[in-house]
CSV table of C-alpha atoms in Angstrom, one decimal:
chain,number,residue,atom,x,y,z
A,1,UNK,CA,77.9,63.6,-59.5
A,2,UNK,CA,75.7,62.2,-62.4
A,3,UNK,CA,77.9,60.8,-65.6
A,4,UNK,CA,75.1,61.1,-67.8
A,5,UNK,CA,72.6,62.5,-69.0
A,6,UNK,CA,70.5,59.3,-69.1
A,7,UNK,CA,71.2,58.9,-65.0
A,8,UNK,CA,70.1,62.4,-64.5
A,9,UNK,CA,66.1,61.5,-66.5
A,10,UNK,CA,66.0,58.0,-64.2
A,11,UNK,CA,66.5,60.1,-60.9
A,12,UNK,CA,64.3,62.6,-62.0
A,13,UNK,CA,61.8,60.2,-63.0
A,14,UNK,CA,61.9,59.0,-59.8
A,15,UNK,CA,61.8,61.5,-57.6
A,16,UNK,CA,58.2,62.0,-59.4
A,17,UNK,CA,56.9,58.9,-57.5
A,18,UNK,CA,58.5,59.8,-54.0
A,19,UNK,CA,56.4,60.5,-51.6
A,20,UNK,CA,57.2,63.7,-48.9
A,21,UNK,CA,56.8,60.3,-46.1
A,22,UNK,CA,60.2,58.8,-47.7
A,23,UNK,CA,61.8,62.2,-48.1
A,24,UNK,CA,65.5,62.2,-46.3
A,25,UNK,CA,66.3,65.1,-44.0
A,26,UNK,CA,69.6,66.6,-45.2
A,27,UNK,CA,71.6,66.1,-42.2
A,28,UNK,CA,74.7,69.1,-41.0
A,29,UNK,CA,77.8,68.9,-43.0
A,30,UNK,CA,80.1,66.1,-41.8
A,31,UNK,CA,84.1,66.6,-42.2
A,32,UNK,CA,84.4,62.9,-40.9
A,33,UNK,CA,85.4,62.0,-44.4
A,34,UNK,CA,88.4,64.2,-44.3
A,35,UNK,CA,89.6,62.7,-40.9
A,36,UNK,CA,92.6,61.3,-42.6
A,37,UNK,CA,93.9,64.7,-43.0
A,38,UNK,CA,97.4,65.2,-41.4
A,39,UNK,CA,97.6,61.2,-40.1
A,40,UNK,CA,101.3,60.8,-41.7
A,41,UNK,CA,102.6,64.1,-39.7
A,42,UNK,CA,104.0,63.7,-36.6
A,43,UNK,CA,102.5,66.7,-35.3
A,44,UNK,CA,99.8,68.5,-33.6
A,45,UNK,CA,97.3,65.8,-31.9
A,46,UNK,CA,99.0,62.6,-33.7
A,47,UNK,CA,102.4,64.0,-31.5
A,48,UNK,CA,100.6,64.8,-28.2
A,49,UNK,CA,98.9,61.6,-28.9
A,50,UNK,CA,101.9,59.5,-29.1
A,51,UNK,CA,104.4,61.4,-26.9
A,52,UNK,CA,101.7,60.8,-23.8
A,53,UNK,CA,102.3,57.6,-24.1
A,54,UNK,CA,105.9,58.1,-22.6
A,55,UNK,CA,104.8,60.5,-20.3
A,56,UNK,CA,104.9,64.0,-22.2
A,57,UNK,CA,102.9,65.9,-24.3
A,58,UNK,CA,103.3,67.5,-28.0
A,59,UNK,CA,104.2,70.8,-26.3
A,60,UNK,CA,107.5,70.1,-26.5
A,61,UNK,CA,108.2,70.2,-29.9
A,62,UNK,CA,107.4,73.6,-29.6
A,63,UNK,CA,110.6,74.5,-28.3
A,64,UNK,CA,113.6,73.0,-31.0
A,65,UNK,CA,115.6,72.3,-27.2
A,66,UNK,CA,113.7,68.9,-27.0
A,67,UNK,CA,116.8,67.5,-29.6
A,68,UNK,CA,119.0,68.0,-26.5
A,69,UNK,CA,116.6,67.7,-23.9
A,70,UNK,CA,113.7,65.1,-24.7
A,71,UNK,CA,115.1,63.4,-27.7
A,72,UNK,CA,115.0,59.9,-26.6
A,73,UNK,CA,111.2,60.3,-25.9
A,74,UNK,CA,110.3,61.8,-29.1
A,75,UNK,CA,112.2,59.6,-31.1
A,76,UNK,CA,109.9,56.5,-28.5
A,77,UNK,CA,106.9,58.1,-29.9
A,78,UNK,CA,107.7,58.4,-33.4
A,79,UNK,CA,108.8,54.9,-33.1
A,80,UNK,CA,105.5,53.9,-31.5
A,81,UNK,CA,103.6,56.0,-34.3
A,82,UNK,CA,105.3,54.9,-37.9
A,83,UNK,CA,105.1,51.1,-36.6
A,84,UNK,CA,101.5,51.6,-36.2
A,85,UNK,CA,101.1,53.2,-39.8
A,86,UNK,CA,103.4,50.0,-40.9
A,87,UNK,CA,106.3,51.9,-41.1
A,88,UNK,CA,109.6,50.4,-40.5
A,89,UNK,CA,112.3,52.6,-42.1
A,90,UNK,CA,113.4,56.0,-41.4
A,91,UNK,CA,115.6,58.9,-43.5
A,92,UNK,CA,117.1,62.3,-43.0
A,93,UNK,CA,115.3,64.1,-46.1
A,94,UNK,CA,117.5,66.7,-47.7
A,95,UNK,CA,118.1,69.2,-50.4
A,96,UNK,CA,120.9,69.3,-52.3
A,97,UNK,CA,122.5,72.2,-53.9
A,98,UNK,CA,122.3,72.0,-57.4
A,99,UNK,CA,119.2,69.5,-57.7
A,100,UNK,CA,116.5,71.6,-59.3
A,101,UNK,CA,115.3,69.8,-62.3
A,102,UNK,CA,117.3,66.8,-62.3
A,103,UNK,CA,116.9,64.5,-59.9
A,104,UNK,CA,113.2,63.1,-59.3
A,105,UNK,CA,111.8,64.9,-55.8
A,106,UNK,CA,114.5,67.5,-55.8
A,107,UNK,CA,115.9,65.6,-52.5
A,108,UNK,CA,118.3,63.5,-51.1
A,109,UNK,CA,118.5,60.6,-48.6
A,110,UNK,CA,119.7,57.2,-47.3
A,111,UNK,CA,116.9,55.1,-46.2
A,112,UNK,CA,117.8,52.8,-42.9
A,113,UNK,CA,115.6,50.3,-41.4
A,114,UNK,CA,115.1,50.8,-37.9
A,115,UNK,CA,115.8,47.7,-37.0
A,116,UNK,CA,118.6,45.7,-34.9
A,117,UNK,CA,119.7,42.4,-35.6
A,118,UNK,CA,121.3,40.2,-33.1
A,119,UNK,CA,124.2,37.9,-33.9
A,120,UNK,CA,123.9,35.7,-31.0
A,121,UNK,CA,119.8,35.1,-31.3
A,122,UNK,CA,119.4,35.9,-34.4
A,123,UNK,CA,116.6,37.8,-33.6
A,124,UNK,CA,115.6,40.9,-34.6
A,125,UNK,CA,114.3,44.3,-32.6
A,126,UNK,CA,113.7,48.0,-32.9
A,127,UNK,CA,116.8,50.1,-32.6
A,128,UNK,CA,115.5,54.1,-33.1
A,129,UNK,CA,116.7,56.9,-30.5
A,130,UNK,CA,116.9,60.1,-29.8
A,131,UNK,CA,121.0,59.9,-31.6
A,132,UNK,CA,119.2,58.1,-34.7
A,133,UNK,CA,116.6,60.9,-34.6
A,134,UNK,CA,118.0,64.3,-34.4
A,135,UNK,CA,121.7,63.5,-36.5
A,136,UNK,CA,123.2,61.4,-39.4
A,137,UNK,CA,126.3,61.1,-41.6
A,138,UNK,CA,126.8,60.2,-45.0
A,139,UNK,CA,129.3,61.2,-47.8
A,140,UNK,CA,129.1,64.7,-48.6
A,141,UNK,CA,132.1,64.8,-51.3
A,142,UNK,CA,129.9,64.1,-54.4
A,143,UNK,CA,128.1,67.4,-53.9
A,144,UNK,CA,128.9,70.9,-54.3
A,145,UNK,CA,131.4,72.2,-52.2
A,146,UNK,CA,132.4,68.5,-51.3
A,147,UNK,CA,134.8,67.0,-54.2
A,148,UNK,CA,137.9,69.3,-52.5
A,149,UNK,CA,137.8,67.9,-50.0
A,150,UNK,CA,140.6,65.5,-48.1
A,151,UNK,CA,139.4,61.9,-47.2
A,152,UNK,CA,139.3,62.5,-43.6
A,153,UNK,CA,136.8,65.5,-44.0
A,154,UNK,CA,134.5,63.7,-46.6
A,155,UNK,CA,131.5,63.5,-44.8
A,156,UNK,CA,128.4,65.0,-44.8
A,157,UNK,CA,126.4,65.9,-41.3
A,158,UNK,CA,123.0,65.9,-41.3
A,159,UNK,CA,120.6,67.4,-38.5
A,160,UNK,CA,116.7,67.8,-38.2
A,161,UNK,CA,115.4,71.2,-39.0
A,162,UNK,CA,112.6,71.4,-35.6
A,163,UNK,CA,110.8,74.1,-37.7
A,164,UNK,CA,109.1,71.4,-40.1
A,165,UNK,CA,107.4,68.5,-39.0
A,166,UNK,CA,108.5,64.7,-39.8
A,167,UNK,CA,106.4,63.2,-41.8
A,168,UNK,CA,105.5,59.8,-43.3
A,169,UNK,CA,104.9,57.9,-46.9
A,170,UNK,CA,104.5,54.0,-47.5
A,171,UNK,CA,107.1,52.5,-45.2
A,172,UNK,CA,109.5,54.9,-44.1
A,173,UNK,CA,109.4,58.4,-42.1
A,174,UNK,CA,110.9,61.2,-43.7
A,175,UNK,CA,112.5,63.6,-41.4
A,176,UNK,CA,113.4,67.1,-42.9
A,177,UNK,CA,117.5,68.3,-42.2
A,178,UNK,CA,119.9,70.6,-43.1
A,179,UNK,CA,122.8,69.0,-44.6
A,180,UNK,CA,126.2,70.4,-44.2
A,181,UNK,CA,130.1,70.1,-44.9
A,182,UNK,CA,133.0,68.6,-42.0
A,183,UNK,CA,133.4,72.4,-41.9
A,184,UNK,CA,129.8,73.9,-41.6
A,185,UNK,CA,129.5,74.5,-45.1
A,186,UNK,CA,126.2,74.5,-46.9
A,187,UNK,CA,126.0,71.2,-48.9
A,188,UNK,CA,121.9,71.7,-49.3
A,189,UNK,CA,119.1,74.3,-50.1
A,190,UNK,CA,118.2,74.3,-46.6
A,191,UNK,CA,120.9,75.7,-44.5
A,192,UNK,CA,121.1,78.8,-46.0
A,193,UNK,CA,117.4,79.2,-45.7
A,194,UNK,CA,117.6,78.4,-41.6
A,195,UNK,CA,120.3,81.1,-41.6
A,196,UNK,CA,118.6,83.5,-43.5
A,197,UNK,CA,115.4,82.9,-40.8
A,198,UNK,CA,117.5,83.7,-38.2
A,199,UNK,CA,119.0,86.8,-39.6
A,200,UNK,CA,115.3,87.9,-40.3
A,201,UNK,CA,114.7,87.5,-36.4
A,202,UNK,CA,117.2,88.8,-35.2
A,203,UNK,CA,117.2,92.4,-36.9
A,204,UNK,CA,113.1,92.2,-37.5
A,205,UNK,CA,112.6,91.8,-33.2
A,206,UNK,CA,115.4,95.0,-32.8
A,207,UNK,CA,113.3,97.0,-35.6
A,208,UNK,CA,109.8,96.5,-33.7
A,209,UNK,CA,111.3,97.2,-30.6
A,210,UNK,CA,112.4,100.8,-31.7
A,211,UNK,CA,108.9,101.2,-33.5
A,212,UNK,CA,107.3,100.3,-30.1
A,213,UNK,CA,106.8,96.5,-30.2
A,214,UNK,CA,108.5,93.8,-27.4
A,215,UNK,CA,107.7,90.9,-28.6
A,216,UNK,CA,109.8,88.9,-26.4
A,217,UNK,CA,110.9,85.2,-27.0
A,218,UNK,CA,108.8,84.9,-30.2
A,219,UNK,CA,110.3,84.8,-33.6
A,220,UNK,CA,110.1,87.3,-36.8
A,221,UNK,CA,109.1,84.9,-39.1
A,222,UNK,CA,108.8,84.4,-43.1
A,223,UNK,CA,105.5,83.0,-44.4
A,224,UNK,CA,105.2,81.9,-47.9
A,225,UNK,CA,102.0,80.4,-49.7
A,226,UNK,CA,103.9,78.1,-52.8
A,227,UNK,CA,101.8,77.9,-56.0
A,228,UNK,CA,102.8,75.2,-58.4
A,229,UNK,CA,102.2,75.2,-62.1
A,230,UNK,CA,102.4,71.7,-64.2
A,231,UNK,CA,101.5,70.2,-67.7
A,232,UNK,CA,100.5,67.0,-67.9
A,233,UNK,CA,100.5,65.3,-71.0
A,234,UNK,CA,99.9,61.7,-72.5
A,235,UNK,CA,102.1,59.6,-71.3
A,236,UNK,CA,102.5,57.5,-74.8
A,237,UNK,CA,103.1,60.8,-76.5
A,238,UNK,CA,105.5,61.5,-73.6
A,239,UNK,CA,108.0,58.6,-74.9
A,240,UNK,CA,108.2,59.4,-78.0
A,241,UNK,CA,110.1,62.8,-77.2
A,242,UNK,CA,113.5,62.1,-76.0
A,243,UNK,CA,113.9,65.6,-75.0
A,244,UNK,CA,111.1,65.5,-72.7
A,245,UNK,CA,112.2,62.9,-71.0
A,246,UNK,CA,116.1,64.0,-70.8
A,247,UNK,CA,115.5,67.9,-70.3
A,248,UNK,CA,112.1,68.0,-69.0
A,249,UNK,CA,111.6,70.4,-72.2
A,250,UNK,CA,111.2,70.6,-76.0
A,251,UNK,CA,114.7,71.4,-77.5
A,252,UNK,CA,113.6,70.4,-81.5
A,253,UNK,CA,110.0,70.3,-83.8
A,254,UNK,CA,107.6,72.9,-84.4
A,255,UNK,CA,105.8,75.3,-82.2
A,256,UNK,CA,102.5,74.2,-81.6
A,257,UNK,CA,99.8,74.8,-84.2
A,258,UNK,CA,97.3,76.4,-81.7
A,259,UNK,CA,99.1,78.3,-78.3
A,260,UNK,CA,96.7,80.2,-75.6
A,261,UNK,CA,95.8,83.1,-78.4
A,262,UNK,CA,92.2,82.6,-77.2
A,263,UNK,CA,93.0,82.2,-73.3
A,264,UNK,CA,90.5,79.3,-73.4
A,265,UNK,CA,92.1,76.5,-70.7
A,266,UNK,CA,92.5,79.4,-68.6
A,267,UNK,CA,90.0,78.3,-65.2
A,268,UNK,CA,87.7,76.8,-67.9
A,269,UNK,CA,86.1,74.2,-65.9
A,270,UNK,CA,88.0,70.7,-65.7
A,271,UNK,CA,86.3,68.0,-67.9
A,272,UNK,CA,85.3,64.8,-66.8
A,273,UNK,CA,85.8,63.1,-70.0
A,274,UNK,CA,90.1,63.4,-69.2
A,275,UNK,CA,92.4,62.5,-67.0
A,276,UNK,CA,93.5,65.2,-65.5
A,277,UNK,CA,90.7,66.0,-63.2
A,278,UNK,CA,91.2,62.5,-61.3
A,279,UNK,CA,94.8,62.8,-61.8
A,280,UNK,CA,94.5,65.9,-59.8
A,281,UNK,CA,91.8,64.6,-57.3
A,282,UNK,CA,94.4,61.8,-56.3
A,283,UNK,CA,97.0,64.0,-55.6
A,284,UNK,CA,95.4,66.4,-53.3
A,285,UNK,CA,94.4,63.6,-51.1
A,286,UNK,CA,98.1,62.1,-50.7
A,287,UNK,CA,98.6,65.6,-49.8
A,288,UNK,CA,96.2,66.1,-47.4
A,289,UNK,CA,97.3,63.0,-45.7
A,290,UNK,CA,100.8,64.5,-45.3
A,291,UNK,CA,98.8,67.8,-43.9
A,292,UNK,CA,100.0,69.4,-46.9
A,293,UNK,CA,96.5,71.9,-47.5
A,294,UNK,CA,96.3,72.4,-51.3
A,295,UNK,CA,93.2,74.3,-51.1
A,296,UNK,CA,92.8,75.4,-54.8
A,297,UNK,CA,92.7,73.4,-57.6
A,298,UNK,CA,92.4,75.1,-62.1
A,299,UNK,CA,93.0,75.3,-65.1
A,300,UNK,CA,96.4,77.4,-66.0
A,301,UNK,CA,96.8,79.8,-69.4
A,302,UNK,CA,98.9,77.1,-72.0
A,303,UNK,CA,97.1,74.1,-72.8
A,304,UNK,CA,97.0,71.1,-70.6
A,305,UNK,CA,98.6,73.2,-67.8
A,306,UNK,CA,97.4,73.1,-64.0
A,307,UNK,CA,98.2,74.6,-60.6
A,308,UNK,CA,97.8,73.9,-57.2
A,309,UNK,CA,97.9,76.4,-54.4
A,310,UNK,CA,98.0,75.6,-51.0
A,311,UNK,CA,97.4,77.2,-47.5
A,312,UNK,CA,100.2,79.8,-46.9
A,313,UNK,CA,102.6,78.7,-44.0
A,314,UNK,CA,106.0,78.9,-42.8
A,315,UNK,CA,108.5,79.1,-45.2
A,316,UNK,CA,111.0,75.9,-44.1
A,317,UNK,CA,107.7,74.0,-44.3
A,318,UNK,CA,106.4,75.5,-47.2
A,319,UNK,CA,109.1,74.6,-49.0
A,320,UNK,CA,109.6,70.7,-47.8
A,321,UNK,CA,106.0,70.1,-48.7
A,322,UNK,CA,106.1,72.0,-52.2
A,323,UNK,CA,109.3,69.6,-53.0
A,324,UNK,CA,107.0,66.3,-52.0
A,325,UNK,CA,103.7,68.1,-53.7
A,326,UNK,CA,106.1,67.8,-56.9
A,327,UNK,CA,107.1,64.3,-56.1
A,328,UNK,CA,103.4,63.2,-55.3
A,329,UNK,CA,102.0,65.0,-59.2
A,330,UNK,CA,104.9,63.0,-61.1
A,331,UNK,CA,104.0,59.5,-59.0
A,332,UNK,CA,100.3,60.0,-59.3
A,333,UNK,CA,100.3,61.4,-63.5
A,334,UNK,CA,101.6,58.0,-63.7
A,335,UNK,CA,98.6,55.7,-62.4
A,336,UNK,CA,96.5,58.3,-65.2
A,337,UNK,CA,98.5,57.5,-68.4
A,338,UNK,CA,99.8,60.7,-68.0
A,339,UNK,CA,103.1,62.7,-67.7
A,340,UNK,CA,103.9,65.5,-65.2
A,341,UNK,CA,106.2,68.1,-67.0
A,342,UNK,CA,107.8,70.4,-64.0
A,343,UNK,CA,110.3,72.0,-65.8
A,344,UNK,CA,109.8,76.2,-66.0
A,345,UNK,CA,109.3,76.7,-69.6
A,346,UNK,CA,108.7,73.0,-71.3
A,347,UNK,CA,107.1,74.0,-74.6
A,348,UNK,CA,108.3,77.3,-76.7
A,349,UNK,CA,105.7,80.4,-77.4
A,350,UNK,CA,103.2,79.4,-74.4
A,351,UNK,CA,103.3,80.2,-70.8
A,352,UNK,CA,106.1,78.1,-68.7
A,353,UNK,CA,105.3,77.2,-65.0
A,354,UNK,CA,105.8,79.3,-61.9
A,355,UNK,CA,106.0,78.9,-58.6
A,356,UNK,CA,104.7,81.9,-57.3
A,357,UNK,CA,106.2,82.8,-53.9
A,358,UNK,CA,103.4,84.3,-52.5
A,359,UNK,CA,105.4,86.1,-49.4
A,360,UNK,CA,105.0,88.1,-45.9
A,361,UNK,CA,106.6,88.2,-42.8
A,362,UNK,CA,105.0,88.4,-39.1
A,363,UNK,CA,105.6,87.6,-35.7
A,364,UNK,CA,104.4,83.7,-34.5
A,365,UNK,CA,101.3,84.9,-33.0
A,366,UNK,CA,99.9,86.2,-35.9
A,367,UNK,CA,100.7,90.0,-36.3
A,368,UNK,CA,101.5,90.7,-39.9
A,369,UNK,CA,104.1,93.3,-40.5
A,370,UNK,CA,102.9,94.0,-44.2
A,371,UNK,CA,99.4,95.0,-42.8
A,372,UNK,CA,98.9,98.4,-42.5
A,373,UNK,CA,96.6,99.0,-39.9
A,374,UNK,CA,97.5,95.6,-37.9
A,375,UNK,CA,101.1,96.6,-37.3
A,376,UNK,CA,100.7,100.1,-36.7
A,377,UNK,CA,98.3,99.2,-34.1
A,378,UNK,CA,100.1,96.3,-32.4
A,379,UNK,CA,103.3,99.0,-32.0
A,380,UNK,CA,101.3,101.7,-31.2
A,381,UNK,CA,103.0,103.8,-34.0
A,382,UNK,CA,101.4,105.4,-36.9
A,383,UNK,CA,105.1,104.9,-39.0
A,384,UNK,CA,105.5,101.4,-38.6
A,385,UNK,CA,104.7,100.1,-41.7
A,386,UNK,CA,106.5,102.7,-43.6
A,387,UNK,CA,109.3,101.7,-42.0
A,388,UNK,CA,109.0,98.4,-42.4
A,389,UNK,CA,108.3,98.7,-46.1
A,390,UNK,CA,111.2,101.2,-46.3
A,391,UNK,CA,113.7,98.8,-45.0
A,392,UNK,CA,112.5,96.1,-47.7
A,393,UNK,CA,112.8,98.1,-50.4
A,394,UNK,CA,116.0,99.1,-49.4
A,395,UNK,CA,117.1,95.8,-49.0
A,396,UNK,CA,115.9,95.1,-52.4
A,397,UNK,CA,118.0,97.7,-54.0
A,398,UNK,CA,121.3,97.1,-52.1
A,399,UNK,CA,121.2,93.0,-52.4
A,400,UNK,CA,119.0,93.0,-55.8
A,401,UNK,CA,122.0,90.9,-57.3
A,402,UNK,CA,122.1,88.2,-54.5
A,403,UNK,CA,118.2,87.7,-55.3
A,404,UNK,CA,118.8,87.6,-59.2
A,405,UNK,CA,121.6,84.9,-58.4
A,406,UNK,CA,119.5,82.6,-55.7
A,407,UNK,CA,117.0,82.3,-58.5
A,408,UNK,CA,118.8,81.5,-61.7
A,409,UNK,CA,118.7,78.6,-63.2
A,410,UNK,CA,118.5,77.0,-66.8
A,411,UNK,CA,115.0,76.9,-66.5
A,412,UNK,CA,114.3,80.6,-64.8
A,413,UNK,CA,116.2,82.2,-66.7
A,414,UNK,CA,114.7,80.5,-70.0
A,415,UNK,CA,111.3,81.0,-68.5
A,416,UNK,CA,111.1,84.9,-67.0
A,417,UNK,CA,112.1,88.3,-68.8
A,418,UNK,CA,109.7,87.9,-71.5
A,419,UNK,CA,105.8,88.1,-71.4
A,420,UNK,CA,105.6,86.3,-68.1
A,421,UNK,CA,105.9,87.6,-64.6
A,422,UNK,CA,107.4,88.8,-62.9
A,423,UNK,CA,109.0,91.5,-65.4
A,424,UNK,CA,112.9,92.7,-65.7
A,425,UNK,CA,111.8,95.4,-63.3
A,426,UNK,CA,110.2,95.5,-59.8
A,427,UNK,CA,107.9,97.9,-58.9
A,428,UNK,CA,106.3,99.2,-55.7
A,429,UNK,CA,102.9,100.1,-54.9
C-alpha cells in the first residue's frame, strides 16, 4: 500500500522506463503467509501431529471419552507441543458467574508451572498428566453460590470442557473448564451452558426422529457466530475520566457535541492517518494464531466504534474465543495509545456495543434445522421446519422470562429497550 502521494508519482515514473523484458509474472495466490493460523490450538493437524508422537492420532479427541481413556497420552502431547512453543505453565480457564464487566478477560484461573522439583537433586523436571490435564481444585467460596458454604465443602472443581479446544498465549496453555461447587453447583458461565447443550440433544435427536430423521450417535448442536462491538479512544484522554476507568462508562459531563446524526463512521473506510486501523490489524492476527477466524473487520454507527465478526462455530467455543477476542482488543489498544471501552452503553445519546448472537442449530455433519429446504429434505418430510420453528417459538413464549433474566445486566439493561436492537418485542418472520 502507497503512504503517499509522492511514492505513488516515483513508481509511476518508473514503470515508464520498464521494459516488457523486466516485467514480473504475477505468480498464484500464496496463503503461506497465513501459515501461522491456528499454531497455539491444540487441535486439528497441530493434535494429530503431536499425539503420533505417542502412538495415536488427533482422532481421539473426537470422542470427550479420551479424559478417561487416553488422558495420559494427550496430556504427553500437549506437554510435548506447549514446550516447543516455549511454554511452561498451564491453567484451567474459567468463567465466573457474575464477572461481566468487571474483571479484565471475564475469566478465572490459577496459573501452575508444570514443573517438578526434586528435594533430594535439586533438579528440576516436567510433571503434567493426564490427572493434571483433565481436573483441578481451587477455592470456590469467594464466588457465587460459594460464601455458605462450610469449610470442609469450600472447594471449587474444575474439569475440561472436550467441546472447545486448549489453546495457548505467551508461556502458559489455557485449557477451557466448567467450574463447579463440592455439590455440583454452577460456580461459572459455563456449566449451565454444557447442560443446556445436552438438553438441546437430547430432545432435538427425539424431534427428528418423529419427523423422519435417525441421526444416530451425532449431536443436535447450537452454532453461534459472536459479533463484538468496541470504542477505542485515546488513551491520554482515557485517564483523565475516572469513570471510564472505574465503570467502563460515562456517569457525569455533557453529551457529546456531535453524535451519529449523520451516520458518517458507519463502514466509512478506516483511515490510515489513526490508530485504529493497526490497532485492529494487530488483533486479528493474535487471533488468528489462536484459530480464532475474525473474518470481518468496520466501522460501527457512534464515533470511534468498531466490530469484529468472526466465522460462526460452536457455541462453547464461540463463546471461549469471544471472551479472549475481548482480552486480546484491550491488550493490543494499549501498544496504539489507545483505550478499548467494552462496556454495553459507554457514552449517553449514541449507539452502545452489542454482541450480536448470531444463532442456529444443526446436527454435527452439517444439516441445518433452520433451513428450509435442507431439513425438510434430510427427513424426508415437507413439515419439518414448521415444526421445528413451531417448537422455538413456543419455547420462546413459555420461558421468555428465563431469557430476559440470563441476559440482564447493568449494562444490557442500560443499553437495549430504546432505539437499539433488539426491541422490547420479538417478532417472527
Amino acid at each position: 500500500m502507497l503512504a503517499t502521494t509522492a511514492a505513488a508519482r516515483s513508481l509511476l515514473r518508473a514503470s515508464r522506463f520498464t521494459t516488457p523484458a523486466t516485467v514480473a509474472v504475477r505468480s498464484f495466490a500464496s496463503i503461506e503467509p497465513y501459515s501461522d493460523y491456528g499454531k497455539s490450538v491444540f487441535t486439528g493437524r497441530v493434535a494429530d501431529e503431536y499425539l503420533k508422537k505417542h502412538g495415536s492420532s488427533g482422532d481421539i479427541l473426537k470422542d470427550p471419552s479420551w479424559t478417561q481413556s487416553h488422558s495420559d497420552t494427550v496430556a504427553k502431547a500437549v506437554l510435548d507441543w506447549a514446550v516447543d512453543r516455549g511454554a511452561n505453565t498451564y491453567c484451567h480457564w474459567f468463567q465466573p458467574m457474575a464477572s461481566s464487566g468487571v474483571r479484565h478477560g471475564q475469566t478465572g484461573q490459577v496459573q501452575n508451572m508444570m514443573m517438578a522439583f526434586n528435594r533430594t537433586t535439586n533438579d528440576i523436571e516436567f510433571d503434567f498428566d493426564g490427572k493434571n490435564l483433565t481436573k483441578g481444585e481451587t477455592d470456590g467460596s469467594s464466588y457465587p453460590n460459594g460464601g455458605l458454604r462450610a469449610t470442609h465443602t469450600a472447594g471449587g472443581y474444575l474439569a475440561i470442557d472436550t467441546s472447545s479446544p486448549i489453546f495457548l498465549r505467551g508461556d502458559t496453555i489455557f485449557i477451557p473448564s466448567a467450574f463447579v461447587s463440592y455439590y455440583g453447583a454452577a460456580l461459572d458461565e459455563k456449566t449451565p451452558l454444557l447442560r443446556s447443550n445436552a438438553a438441546l440433544s437430547k430432545h432435538g435427536k427425539r424431534l427428528l426422529a418423529h419427523l423422519g430423521l435417525d441421526i444416530g450417535d451425532q449431536d443436535v448442536i447450537s452454532n453461534i457466530g459472536l459479533e463484538q462491538e468496541f470504542f477505542l479512544v485515546p488513551r491520554d484522554q482515557y485517564y483523565r475520566r475516572p469513570d471510564l476507568q472505574m465503570a467502563g462508562r460515562t456517569i457525569i459531563g455533557k453529551d457529546a457535541p456531535r453524535g451519529q446524526e449523520m451516520c458518517d463512521h458507519y463502514m466509512a473506510p478506516p483511515s490510515l492517518s489513526s490508530p485504529a486501523l493497526a490497532c485492529m490489524q494487530e488483533i486479528q492476527d493474535e487471533c488468528w494464531r489462536l484459530g480464532i477466524p475474525l473474518k470481518t473487520r468496520h466501522r460501527e454507527v457512534a464515533p470511534n466504534q468498531y466490530e469484529f465478526a468472526p466465522l460462526f462455530g460452536l457455541n462453547t467455543t464461540q463463546v471461549d474465543q469471544n471472551l479472549m477476542v475481548m482480552q486480546i482488543i484491550e491488550e493490543v489498544a494499549v501498544r496504539h495509545g489507545l483505550a478499548a471501552l467494552m462496556q454495553e452503553k459507554p457514552f449517553n445519546d449514541v449507539n452502545g456495543s452489542g454482541k450480536h448472537n448470531n444463532w442456529s442449530i444443526g446436527t454435527e455433519d452439517g444439516i441445518m434445522l433452520l433451513h428450509p429446504a435442507k431439513v425438510n429434505k434430510a427427513t424426508g418430510n415437507d413439515t419439518a421446519f414448521a415444526v421445528i420453528m413451531s417448537a422455538i417459538i413456543a419455547a420462546v413464549n413459555e420461558h421468555g422470562d428465563l431469557m430476559r433474566m440470563a441476559i440482564a445486566s447493568p449494562g444490557n439493561d442500560f443499553r437495549l429497550g430504546a432505539c437499539e436492537a433488539p426491541p422490547a418485542i420479538v417478532s417472527t418472520y
